XYZ file of C-alpha atoms in Angstrom:
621
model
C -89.369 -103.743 63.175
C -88.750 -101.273 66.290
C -85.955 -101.907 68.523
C -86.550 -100.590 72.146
C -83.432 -99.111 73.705
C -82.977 -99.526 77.165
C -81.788 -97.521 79.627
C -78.601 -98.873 80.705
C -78.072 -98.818 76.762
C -78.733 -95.468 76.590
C -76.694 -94.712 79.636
C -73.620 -96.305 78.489
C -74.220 -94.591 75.036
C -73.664 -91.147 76.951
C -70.981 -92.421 78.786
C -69.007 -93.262 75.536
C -69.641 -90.255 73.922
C -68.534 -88.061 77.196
C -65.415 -90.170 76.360
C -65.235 -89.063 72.371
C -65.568 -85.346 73.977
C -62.812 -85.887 75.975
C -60.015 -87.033 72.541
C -58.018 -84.684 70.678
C -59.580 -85.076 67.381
C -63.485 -84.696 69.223
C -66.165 -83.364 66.367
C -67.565 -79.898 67.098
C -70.668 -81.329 66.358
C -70.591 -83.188 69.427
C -72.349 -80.864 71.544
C -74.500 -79.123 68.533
C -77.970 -78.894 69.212
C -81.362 -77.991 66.581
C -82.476 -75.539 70.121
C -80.659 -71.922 69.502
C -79.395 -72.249 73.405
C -76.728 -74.842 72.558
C -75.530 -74.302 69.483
C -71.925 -73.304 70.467
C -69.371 -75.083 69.177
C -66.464 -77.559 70.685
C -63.290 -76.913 70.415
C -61.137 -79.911 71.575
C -58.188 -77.661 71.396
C -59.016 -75.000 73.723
C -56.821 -74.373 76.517
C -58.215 -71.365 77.902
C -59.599 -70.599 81.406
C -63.140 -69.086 82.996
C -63.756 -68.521 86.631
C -67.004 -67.395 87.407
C -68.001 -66.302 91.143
C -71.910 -67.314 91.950
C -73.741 -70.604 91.083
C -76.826 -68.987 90.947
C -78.690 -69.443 87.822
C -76.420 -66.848 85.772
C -73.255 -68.951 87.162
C -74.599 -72.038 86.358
C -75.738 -70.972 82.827
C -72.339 -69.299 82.156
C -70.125 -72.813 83.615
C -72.211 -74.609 81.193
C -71.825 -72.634 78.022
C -68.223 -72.494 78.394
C -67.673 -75.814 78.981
C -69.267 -76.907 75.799
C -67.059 -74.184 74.076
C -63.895 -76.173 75.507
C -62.870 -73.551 78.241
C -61.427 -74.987 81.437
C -63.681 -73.774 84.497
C -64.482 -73.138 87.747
C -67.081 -71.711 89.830
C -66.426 -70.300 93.216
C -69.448 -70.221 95.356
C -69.448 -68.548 99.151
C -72.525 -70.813 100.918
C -72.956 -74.318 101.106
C -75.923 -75.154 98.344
C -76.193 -73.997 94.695
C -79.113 -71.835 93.184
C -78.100 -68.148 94.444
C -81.660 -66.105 94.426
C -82.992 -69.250 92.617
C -84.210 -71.202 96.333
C -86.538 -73.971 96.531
C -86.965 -75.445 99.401
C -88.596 -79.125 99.827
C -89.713 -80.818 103.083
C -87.252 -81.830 105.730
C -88.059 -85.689 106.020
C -85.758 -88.682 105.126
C -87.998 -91.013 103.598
C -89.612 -88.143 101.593
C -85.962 -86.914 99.837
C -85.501 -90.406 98.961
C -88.367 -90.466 96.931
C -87.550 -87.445 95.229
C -84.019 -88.461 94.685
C -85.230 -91.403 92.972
C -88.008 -88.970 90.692
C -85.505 -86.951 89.642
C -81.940 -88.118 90.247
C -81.471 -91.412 90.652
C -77.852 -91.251 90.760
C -78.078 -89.071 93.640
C -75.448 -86.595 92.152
C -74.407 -83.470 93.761
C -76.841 -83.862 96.784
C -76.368 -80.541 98.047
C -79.483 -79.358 95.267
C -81.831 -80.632 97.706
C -82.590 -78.001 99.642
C -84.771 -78.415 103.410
C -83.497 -75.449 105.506
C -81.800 -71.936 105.094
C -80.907 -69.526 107.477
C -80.358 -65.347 107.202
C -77.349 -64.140 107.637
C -75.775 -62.719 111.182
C -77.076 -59.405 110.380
C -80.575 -60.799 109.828
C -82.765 -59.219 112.909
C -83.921 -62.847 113.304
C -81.620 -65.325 112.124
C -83.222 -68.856 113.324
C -82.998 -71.835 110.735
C -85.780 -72.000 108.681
C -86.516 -75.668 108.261
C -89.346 -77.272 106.050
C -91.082 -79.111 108.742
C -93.745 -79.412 105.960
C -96.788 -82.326 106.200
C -96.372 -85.633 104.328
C -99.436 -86.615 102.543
C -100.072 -89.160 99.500
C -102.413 -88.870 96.994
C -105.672 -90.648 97.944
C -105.597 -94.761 97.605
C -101.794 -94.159 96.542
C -98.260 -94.593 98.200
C -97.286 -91.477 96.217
C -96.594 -88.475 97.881
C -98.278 -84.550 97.273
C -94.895 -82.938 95.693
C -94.316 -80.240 97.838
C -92.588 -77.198 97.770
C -91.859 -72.959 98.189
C -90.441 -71.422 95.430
C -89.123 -68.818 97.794
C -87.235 -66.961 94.812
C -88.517 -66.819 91.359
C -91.939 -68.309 90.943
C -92.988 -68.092 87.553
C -91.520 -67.589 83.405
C -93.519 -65.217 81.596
C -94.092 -66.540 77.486
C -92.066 -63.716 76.271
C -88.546 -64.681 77.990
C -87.427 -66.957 75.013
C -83.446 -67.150 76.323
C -85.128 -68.565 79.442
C -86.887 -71.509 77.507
C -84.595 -72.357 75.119
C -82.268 -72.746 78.108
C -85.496 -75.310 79.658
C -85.679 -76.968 76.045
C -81.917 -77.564 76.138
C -81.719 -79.081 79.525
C -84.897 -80.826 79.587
C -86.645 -79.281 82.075
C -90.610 -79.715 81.657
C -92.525 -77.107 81.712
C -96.421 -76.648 82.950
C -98.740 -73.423 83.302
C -98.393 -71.280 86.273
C -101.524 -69.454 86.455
C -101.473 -65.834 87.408
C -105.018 -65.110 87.632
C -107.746 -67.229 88.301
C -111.548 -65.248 88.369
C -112.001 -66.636 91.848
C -109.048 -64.747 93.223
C -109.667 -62.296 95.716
C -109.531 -59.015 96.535
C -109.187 -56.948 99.540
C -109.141 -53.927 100.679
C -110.233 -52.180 104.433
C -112.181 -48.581 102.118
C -114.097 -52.071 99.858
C -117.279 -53.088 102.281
C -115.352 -52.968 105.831
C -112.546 -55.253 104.246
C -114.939 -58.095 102.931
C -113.243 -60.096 100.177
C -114.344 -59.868 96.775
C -113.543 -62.090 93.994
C -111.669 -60.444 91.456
C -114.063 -61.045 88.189
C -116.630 -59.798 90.298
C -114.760 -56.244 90.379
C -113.054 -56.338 86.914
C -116.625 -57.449 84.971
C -118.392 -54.773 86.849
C -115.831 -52.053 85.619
C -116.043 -53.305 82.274
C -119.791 -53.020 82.244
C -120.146 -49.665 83.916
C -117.623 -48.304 81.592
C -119.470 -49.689 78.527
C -122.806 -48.166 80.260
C -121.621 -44.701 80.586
C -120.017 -44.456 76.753
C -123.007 -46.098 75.454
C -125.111 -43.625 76.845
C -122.924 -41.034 75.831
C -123.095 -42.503 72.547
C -126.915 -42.564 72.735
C -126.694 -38.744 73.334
C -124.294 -37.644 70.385
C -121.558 -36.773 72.455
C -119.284 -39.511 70.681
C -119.248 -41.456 67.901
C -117.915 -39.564 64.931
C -116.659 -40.929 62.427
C -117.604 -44.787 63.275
C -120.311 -47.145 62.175
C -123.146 -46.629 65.382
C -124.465 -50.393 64.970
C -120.703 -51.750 65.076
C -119.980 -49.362 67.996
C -123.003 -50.161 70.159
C -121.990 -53.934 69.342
C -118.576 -53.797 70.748
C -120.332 -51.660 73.810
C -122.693 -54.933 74.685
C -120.120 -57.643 73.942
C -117.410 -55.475 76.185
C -119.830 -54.777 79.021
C -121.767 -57.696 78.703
C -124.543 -55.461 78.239
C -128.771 -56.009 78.545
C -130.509 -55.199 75.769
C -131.608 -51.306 77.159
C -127.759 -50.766 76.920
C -127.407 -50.811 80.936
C -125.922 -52.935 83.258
C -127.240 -55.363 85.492
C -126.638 -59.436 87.058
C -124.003 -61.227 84.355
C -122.727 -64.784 84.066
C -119.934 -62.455 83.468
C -119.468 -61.653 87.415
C -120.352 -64.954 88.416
C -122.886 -66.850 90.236
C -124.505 -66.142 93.527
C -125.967 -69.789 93.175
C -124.379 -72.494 90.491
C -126.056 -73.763 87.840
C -126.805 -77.169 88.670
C -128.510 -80.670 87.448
C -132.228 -80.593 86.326
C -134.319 -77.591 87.347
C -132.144 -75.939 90.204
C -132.111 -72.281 90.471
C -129.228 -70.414 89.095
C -128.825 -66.746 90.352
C -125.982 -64.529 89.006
C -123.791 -61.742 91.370
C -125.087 -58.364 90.911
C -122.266 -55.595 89.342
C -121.022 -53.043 91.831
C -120.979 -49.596 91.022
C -118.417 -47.642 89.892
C -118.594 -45.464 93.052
C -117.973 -48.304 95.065
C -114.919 -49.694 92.501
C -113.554 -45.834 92.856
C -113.474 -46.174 96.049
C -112.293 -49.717 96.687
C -108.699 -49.040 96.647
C -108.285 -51.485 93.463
C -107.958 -49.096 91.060
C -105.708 -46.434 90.673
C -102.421 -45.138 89.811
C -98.934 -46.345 90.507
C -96.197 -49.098 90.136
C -97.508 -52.140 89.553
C -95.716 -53.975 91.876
C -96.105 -51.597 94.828
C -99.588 -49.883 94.184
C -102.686 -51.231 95.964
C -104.096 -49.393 93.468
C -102.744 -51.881 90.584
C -104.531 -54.665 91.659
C -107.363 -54.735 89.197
C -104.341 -54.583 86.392
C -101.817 -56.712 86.806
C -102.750 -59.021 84.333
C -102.228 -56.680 81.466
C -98.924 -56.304 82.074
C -96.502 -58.753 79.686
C -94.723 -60.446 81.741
C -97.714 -61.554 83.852
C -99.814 -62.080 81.396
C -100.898 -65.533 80.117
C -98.963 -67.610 79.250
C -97.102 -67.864 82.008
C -95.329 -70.993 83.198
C -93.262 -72.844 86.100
C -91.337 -75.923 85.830
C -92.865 -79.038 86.679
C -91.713 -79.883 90.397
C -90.131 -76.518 91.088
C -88.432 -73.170 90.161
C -84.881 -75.151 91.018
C -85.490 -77.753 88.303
C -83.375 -75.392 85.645
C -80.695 -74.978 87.513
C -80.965 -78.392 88.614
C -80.568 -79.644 85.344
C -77.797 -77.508 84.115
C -75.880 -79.405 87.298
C -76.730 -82.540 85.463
C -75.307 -81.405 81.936
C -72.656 -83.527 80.714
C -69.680 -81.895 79.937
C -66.189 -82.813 78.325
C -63.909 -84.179 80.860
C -61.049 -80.879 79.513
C -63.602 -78.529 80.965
C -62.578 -80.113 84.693
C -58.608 -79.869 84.086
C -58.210 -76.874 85.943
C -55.016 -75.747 88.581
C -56.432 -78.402 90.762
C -53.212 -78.616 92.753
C -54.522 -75.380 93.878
C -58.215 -75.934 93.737
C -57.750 -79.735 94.938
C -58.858 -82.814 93.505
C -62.609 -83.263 92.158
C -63.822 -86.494 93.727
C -65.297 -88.991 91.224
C -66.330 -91.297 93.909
C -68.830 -93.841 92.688
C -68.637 -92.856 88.880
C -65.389 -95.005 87.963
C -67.466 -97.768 86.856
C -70.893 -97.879 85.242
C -73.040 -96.071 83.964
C -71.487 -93.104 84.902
C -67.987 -94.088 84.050
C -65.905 -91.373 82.699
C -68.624 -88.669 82.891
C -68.317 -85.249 83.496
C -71.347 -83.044 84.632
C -71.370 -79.173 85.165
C -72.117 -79.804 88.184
C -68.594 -81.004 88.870
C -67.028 -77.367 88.220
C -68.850 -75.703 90.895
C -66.625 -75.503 94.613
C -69.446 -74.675 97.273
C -68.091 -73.335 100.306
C -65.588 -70.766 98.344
C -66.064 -67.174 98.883
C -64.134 -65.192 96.454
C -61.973 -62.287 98.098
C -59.829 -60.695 95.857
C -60.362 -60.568 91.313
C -57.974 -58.339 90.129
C -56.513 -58.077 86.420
C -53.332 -58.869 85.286
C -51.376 -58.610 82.056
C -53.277 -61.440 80.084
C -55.551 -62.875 82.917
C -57.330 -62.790 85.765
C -55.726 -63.606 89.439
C -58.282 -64.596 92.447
C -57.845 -65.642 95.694
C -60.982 -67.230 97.926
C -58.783 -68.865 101.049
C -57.233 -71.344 99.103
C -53.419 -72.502 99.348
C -52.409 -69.804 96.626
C -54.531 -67.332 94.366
C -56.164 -69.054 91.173
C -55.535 -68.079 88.195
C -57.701 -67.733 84.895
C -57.589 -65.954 81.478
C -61.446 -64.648 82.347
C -63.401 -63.853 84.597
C -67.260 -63.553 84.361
C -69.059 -62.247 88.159
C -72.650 -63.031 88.792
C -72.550 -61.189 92.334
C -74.769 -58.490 93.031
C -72.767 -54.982 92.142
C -72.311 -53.639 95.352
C -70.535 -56.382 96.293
C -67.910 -55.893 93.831
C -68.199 -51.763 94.308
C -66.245 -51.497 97.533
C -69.018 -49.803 99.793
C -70.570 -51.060 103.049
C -73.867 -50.099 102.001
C -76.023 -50.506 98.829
C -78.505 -47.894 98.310
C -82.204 -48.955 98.764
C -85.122 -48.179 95.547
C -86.758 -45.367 95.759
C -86.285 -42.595 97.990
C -86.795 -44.496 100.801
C -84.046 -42.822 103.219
C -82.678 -46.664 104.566
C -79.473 -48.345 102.688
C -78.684 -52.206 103.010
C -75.706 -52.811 105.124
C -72.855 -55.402 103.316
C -70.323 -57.012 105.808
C -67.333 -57.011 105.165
C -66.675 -60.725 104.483
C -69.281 -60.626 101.607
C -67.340 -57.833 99.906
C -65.214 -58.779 96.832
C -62.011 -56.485 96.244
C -60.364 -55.761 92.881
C -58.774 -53.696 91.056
C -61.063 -52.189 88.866
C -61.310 -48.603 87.967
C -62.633 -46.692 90.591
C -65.403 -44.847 88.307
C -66.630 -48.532 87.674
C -66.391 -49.745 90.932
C -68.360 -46.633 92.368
C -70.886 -46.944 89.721
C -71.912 -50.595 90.703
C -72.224 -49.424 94.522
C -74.942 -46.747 93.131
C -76.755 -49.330 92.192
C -80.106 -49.269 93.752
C -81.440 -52.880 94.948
C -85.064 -53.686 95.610
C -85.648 -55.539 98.755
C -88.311 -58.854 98.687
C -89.832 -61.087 101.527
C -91.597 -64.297 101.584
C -93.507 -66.148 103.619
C -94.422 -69.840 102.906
C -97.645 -71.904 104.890
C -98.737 -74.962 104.106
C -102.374 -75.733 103.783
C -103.638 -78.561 106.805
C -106.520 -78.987 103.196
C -106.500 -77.017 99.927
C -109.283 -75.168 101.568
C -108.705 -72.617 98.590
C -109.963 -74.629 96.242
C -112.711 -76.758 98.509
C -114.383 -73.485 99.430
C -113.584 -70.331 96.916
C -113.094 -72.090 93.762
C -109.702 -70.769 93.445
C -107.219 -72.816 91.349
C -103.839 -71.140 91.123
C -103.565 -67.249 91.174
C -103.035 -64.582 93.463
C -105.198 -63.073 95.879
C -104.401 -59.298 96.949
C -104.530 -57.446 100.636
C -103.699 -54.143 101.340
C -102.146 -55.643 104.450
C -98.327 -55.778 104.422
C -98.192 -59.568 103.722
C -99.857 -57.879 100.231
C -100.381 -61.672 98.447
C -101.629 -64.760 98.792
C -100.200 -66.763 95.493
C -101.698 -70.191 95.283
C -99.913 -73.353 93.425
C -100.715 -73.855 90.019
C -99.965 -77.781 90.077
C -101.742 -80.927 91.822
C -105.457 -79.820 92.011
C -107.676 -81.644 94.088
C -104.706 -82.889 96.179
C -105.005 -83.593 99.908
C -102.264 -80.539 100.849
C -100.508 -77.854 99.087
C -98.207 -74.876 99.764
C -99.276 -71.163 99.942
C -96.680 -68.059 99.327
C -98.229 -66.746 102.169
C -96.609 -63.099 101.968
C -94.937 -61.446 98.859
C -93.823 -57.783 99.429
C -90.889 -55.753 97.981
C -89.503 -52.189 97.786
C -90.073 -50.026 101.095
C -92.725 -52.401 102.311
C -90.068 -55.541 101.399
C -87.529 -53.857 103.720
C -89.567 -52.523 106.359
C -91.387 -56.450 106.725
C -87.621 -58.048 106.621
C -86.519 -56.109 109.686
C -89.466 -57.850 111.956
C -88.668 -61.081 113.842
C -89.623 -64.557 112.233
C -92.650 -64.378 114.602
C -94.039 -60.899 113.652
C -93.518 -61.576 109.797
C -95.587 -65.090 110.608
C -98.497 -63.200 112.578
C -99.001 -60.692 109.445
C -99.049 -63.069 106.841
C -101.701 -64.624 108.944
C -103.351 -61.398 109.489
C -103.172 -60.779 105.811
C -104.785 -64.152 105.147
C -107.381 -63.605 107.359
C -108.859 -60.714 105.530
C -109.096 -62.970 102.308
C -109.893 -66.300 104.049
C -112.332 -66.724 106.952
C -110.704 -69.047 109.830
C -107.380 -68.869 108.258
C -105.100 -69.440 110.849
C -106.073 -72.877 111.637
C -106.495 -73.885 107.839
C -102.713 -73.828 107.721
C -99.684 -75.298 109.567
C -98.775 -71.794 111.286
C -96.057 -73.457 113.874
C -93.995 -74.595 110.437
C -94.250 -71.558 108.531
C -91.401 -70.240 106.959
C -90.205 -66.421 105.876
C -86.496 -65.321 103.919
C -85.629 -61.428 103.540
C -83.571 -61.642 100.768
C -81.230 -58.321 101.593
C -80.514 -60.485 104.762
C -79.826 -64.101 102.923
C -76.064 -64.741 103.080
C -74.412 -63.356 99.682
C -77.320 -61.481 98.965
C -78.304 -57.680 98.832
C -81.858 -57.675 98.250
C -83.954 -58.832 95.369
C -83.351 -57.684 92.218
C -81.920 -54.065 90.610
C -83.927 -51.101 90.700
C -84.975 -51.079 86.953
C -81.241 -49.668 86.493
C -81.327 -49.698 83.086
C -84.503 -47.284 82.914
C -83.605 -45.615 86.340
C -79.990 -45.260 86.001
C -79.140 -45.534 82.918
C -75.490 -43.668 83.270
C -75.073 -46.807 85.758
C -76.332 -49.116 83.738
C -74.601 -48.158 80.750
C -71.431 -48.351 83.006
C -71.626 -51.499 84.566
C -72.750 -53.425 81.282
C -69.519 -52.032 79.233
C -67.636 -54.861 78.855
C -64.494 -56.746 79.541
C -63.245 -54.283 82.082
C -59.966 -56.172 81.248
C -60.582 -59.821 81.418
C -63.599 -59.523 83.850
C -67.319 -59.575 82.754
C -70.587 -59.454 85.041
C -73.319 -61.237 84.235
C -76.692 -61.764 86.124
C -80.014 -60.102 85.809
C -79.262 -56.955 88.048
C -76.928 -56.478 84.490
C -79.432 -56.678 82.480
C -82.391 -54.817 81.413
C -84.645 -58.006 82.865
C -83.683 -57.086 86.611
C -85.669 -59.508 89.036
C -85.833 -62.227 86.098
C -83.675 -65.000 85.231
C -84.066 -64.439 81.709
C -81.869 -61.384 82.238
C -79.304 -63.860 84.370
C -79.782 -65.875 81.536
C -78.975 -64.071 78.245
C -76.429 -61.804 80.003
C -74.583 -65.050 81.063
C -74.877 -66.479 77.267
C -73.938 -62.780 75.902
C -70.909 -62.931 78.115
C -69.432 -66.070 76.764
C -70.109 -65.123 73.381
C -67.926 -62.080 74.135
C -65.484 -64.104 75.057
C -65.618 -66.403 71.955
C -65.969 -63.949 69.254
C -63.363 -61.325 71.188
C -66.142 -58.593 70.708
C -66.834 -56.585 73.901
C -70.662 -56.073 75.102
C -71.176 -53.051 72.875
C -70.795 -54.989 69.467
C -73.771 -55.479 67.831
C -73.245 -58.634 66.185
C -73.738 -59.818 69.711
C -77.380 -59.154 69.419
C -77.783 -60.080 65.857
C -79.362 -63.595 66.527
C -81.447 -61.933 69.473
C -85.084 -60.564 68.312
C-alpha cells in the first residue's frame, strides 16, 4: 500500500537533514546528486573561505557550489536586488505579487527577487524609474491571473548549453519551449514593396523554390550533375523547392495560404512565391553578422544557438537564479567574520518548517559595493564600506573586466569610435599585475537595449497567426519578439525593441520618450494600428551600458576577437582571485558561459589546479 507524504512532512524532512549537514561527522553524500551539476562533494571539515563580488547568475552559481563543497561564503553585491544582467521584471501591483509569492515562494524568502521597477544609473541620459505599471487580467471565467512579465536580459537557452540545464535540473527550475521562429513572423524592410510586411515562410519558401528552379534547370541542360544519380537529384530538387511537376515554381502550401482551408467546400487559395529579384532586393538576404545584419534576417534560424530547441523557464528568465536563492545549504557555509559582515537575520525561520535552514540565498549582502580586492600572503583582503576589510582565502569576481582594469572607459565593439564611460564608484581597485589589469580594460563590451509593451489584446496572434517568434524591421527598434507561453490569453508582453552593438549604443543615448516613439515606429511597419494595440504610456526601455554595475551587454566575442585578452584574463588564480562570468568565457552574452566558468572556478579551487589544467575539462564534452 502507498503512503502519501505530506508537505509539512516533507518540509520538516529537509529541515532535519539541513541539521545533519550542519554536524561534524555529516556524510558527503549528503548533498550528492544523479544530475552532473551537483555532484561535488561535502566536506564537514572545511574551514576555508570564498568571497565572490556579483549575484548575478555567475555569483549565484559560484555561492552555491561552494557552499555544498563546505567553504564559508559571502557575496558582496553593489545594488539593492539580485540577478546582475539576469532582470525580470513583473507588474507593480500588491495584490498581484501576492499571488505570485504564493505560486512560487510561499515562504516569502528573500523578497528582494521580486523585481517591479529599475532605474539607469546617474550617467544614464534619461534616468526616470522604470516601473511595471503593467495591466492585470485573468484568464477568462477564472480568478487566475495572465503571468506577466519582460525578460529584459536573457530571454531564451539554446539545446546545446548543457552546464545551463543541468544547473535547471539541479534546482528545479521547469523548463518550456521558447520559440524562435514561428512561419507567421514577419518581415520588413523599406527596399521590400514600400515597407509592406511579409511573413517570413512566405520569403524563405520562395527562395527555396527559386533556388531549386534555377539548378533544376541547369540540371535539365547538362551543366551539373556529374557524377550523381539524375532521378535522385531531380527528387531532392522537387521535395526542396516544393516543386510542380514541369520542375518550376509556382503557388505552394509551402508559402502559405492567401485563403484557409476551411469546413466543407470553401475555397482554399495558396500565396504566390516572389521572385528572386524581388528577395535580392528585399534587404533580407545578404551578408554580415548575424546579430547586426539586416541582411541576416532570412538566416537566423540556422544558427545553433537559435535554432530549435530552444527553451525559457516556465514563469521567467529569473526563475534559475531564483531557485539557486532557494538552495539549501549547510548552516557552516553562513559562519563567516560576521562581526565584520554583521549578523544574518533568521527572523521567522526559528521555528517550523524552516527551522534551522540555511538557503544560498542567505550568503548574498545586497547593498555592498566592493572597493578594494587585493592579495595577500595566503588570502584575499576586501573592503566594501564595512567596519574593517573582510577577509577570505579566495576570491572569485563576476564583474564585468573593466571594472576590475582600472580605466574610466571600456572600449565599445567594433570600430565604432565611442567608449562607455565607468564612474568612479563602480570601479574595483586591486592589486593585480598591471599587464592583467590593462588587459581586462581592452576588453571590448557590446552594448544592448530593450524595450518592453504590453499588448491592450494578443492582437499578434488574433490577427497574423503569430505564436511566439520574432518579427524583424530594419528600423532601429530592429525586433519585435513575441512570448512563447499562455496562447490564447487575454494580454501578453512584447520585447518591443532589441538592438545591440553601434545601433545598441546609439538607441541607449535617446531619452525614455524617443526610445518609446521608435519602438512604436518600428512596430508600426510590422503591425497596422500598432500604437493603440499596446499600453504605450507604461512602456518600459533599460540600456544596459547605463544600468548601475553594468558596462554594456555582453563581451565582444573576446575569445575569437581578442584572443591575447582572452587568453589573459582566463589564466587563472592571479593569486587567490578568479573571474568568472560569461564575458570570461567563450559563451559571451550567455549564461551558460556565467555558468560553467563559475563551476570551473570552484573546481579550481577544490582540486588546486589553475584554469589551464586540463583535467578541468575532462568531464566537459
Amino acid at each position: 500500500m502507498s503512503r502519501r507524504v505530506s508537505r509539512r512532512t516533507a518540509l520538516k524532512a529537509m529541515g532535519a537533514m539541513a541539521t545533519l549537514l550542519a554536524l561534524p561527522n555529516a556524510r558527503s553524500v549528503a548533498f550528492a546528486g544523479s544530475n552532473p551539476f551537483s555532484s561535488m562533494a561535502f566536506d564537514p571539515n572545511e574551514r576555508r573561505t570564498v568571497a565572490i563580488v556579483g549575484s548575478g547568475v555567475a555569483g549565484l552559481t559560484a555561492a552555491y557550489l561552494a557552499a555544498k563543497a563546505g567553504f564559508r561564503v559571502v557575496v558582496f553585491e553593489g545594488d539593492d536586488r539580485y540577478g546582475g544582467r539576469s532582470l525580470t521584471v513583473r507588474p507593480s501591483d500588491t495584490a498581484y505579487r501576492e499571488w505570485w509569492f504564493d505560486k512560487y515562494n510561499p515562504h516569502r524568502l528573500f523578497p528582494r527577487m521580486y523585481v517591479s521597477s529599475y532605474k539607469e544609473s546617474e550617467r544614464s541620459p534619461d534616468p526616470a524609474p522604470q516601473v511595471a505599471n503593467m495591466a492585470i487580467e485573468t484568464w477568462p471565467g477564472t480568478d487566475e491571473p495572465v503571468e506577466l512579465f519582460l525578460n529584459a536580459g536573457p530571454g531564451r537557452i539554446p539545446s546545446n548549453h548543457s552546464a545551463l540545464l543541468d544547473l535547471c535540473q539541479a534546482v528545479n527550475v521547469r523548463l518550456e519551449p521558447y520559440i524562435f521562429l514561428s512561419g507567421s513572423n514577419l518581415l520588413s524592410s523599406p527596399t521590400f514593396k514600400d515597407g509592406k510586411p511579409v511573413p517570413w515562410r512566405q520569403i524563405n519558401f520562395s527562395l527555396m523554390g527559386e533556388l531549386a528552379e534555377v539548378m533544376t534547370a541547369a540540371v535539365q541542360d547538362g551543366y551539373i550533375l556529374q557524377g550523381y544519380e539524375e532521378a535522385s537529384v531531380y527528387n531532392m530538387l522537387k521535395q526542396f523547392g516544393d516543386l510542380q511537376a514541369n520542375g518550376t515554381v509556382d503557388g505552394s502550401t509551402t508559402l502559405g495560404y492567401l485563403r484557409q482551408p476551411g469546413g466543407w467546400q470553401s475555397d482554399i487559395e495558396v500565396t504566390r512565391p516572389v521572385s528572386l529579384q524581388d528577395i535580392l532586393g528585399s534587404g533580407f538576404v545578404g551578408s554580415g553578422d548575424a546579430e547586426q545584419s539586416t541582411g541576416s534576417f532570412l538566416f537566423n534560424p540556422n544558427h545553433i544557438t537559435w535554432q530549435p530547441s530552444l527553451m525559457q523557464p516556465v514563469g521567467g528568465m529569473d526563475r534559475i537564479w531564483q531557485q539557486l536563492l532557494l538552495q539549501p545549504v549547510p548552516a557552516q557555509s553562513c559562519d563567516y567574520d560576521q562581526d565584520v559582515l554583521g549578523r544574518i537575520d533568521f527572523a521567522g525561520r526559528d521555528s517550523g518548517d524552516l527551522a534551522g535552514q540555511r538557503f544560498v540565498g542567505d550568503l548574498v549582502r545586497l547593498e555592498h559595493t566592493v572597493k578594494y580586492v587585493d592579495n595577500v600572503p595566503d588570502g584575499v583582503m576586501i573592503v566594501d564600506g564595512l567596519p574593517g576589510p573582510v577577509a577570505a582565502d579566495f576570491c572569485i569576481i563576476t564583474a564585468a573586466p573593466a571594472l576590475v582594469g582600472g580605466d574610466r572607459t571600456a572600449p565599445a565593439s567594433g570600430d565604432s569610435g565611442y567608449s562607455i564611460p565607468i564612474p568612479r564608484d563602480m570601479a574595483i581597485t586591486t592589486n593585480l599585475a598591471p599587464r592583467l589589469k590593462r588587459a581586462l580594460a581592452d576588453v571590448r563590451m557590446t552594448p544592448a537595449i530593450k524595450v518592453g509593451l504590453q499588448g491592450r489584446t494578443r492582437f499578434w496572434e488574433e490577427e497574423d497567426e503569430i505564436y511566439g517568434g520574432i518579427s524583424w524591421t530594419t528600423t532601429p527598434s530592429s525586433q519585435i519578439w513575441y512570448p512563447s507561453e499562455d496562447f490564447n490569453a487575454p494580454t501578453g508582453v512584447l520585447t518591443a525593441a532589441y538592438n545591440r552593438g553601434d545601433a545598441g549604443y546609439r538607441y541607449g543615448t535617446w531619452s525614455q520618450a524617443r526610445r518609446i516613439r521608435q519602438a512604436l515606429r518600428g512596430g508600426e511597419t510590422l503591425h497596422n494600428d500598432y500604437a493603440s494595440k499596446v499600453y504605450a504610456d507604461a512602456a518600459m526601455t533599460i540600456a544596459w551600458q547605463y544600468m548601475p554595475g553594468q558596462v554594456g551587454g555582453w563581451g565582444d566575442e573576446t575569445y575569437v576577437n581578442q584572443a591575447d585578452v582572452y587568453r589573459r584574463i582566463t589564466n587563472l588564480p592571479r593569486g587567490r582571485v578568479y573571474f568568472a562570468g560569461d564575458t570570461y568565457s567563450q559563451v559571451p552574452g550567455w549564461q551558460e558561459g556565467s555558468v560553467d566558468s563559475a563551476r570551473l572556478a570552484i573546481a579550481s579551487i577544490l582540486s588546486g589546479r589553475p584554469s589551464t589544467h586540463p583535467d578541468l575539462y575532462r568531464s566537459r564534452s
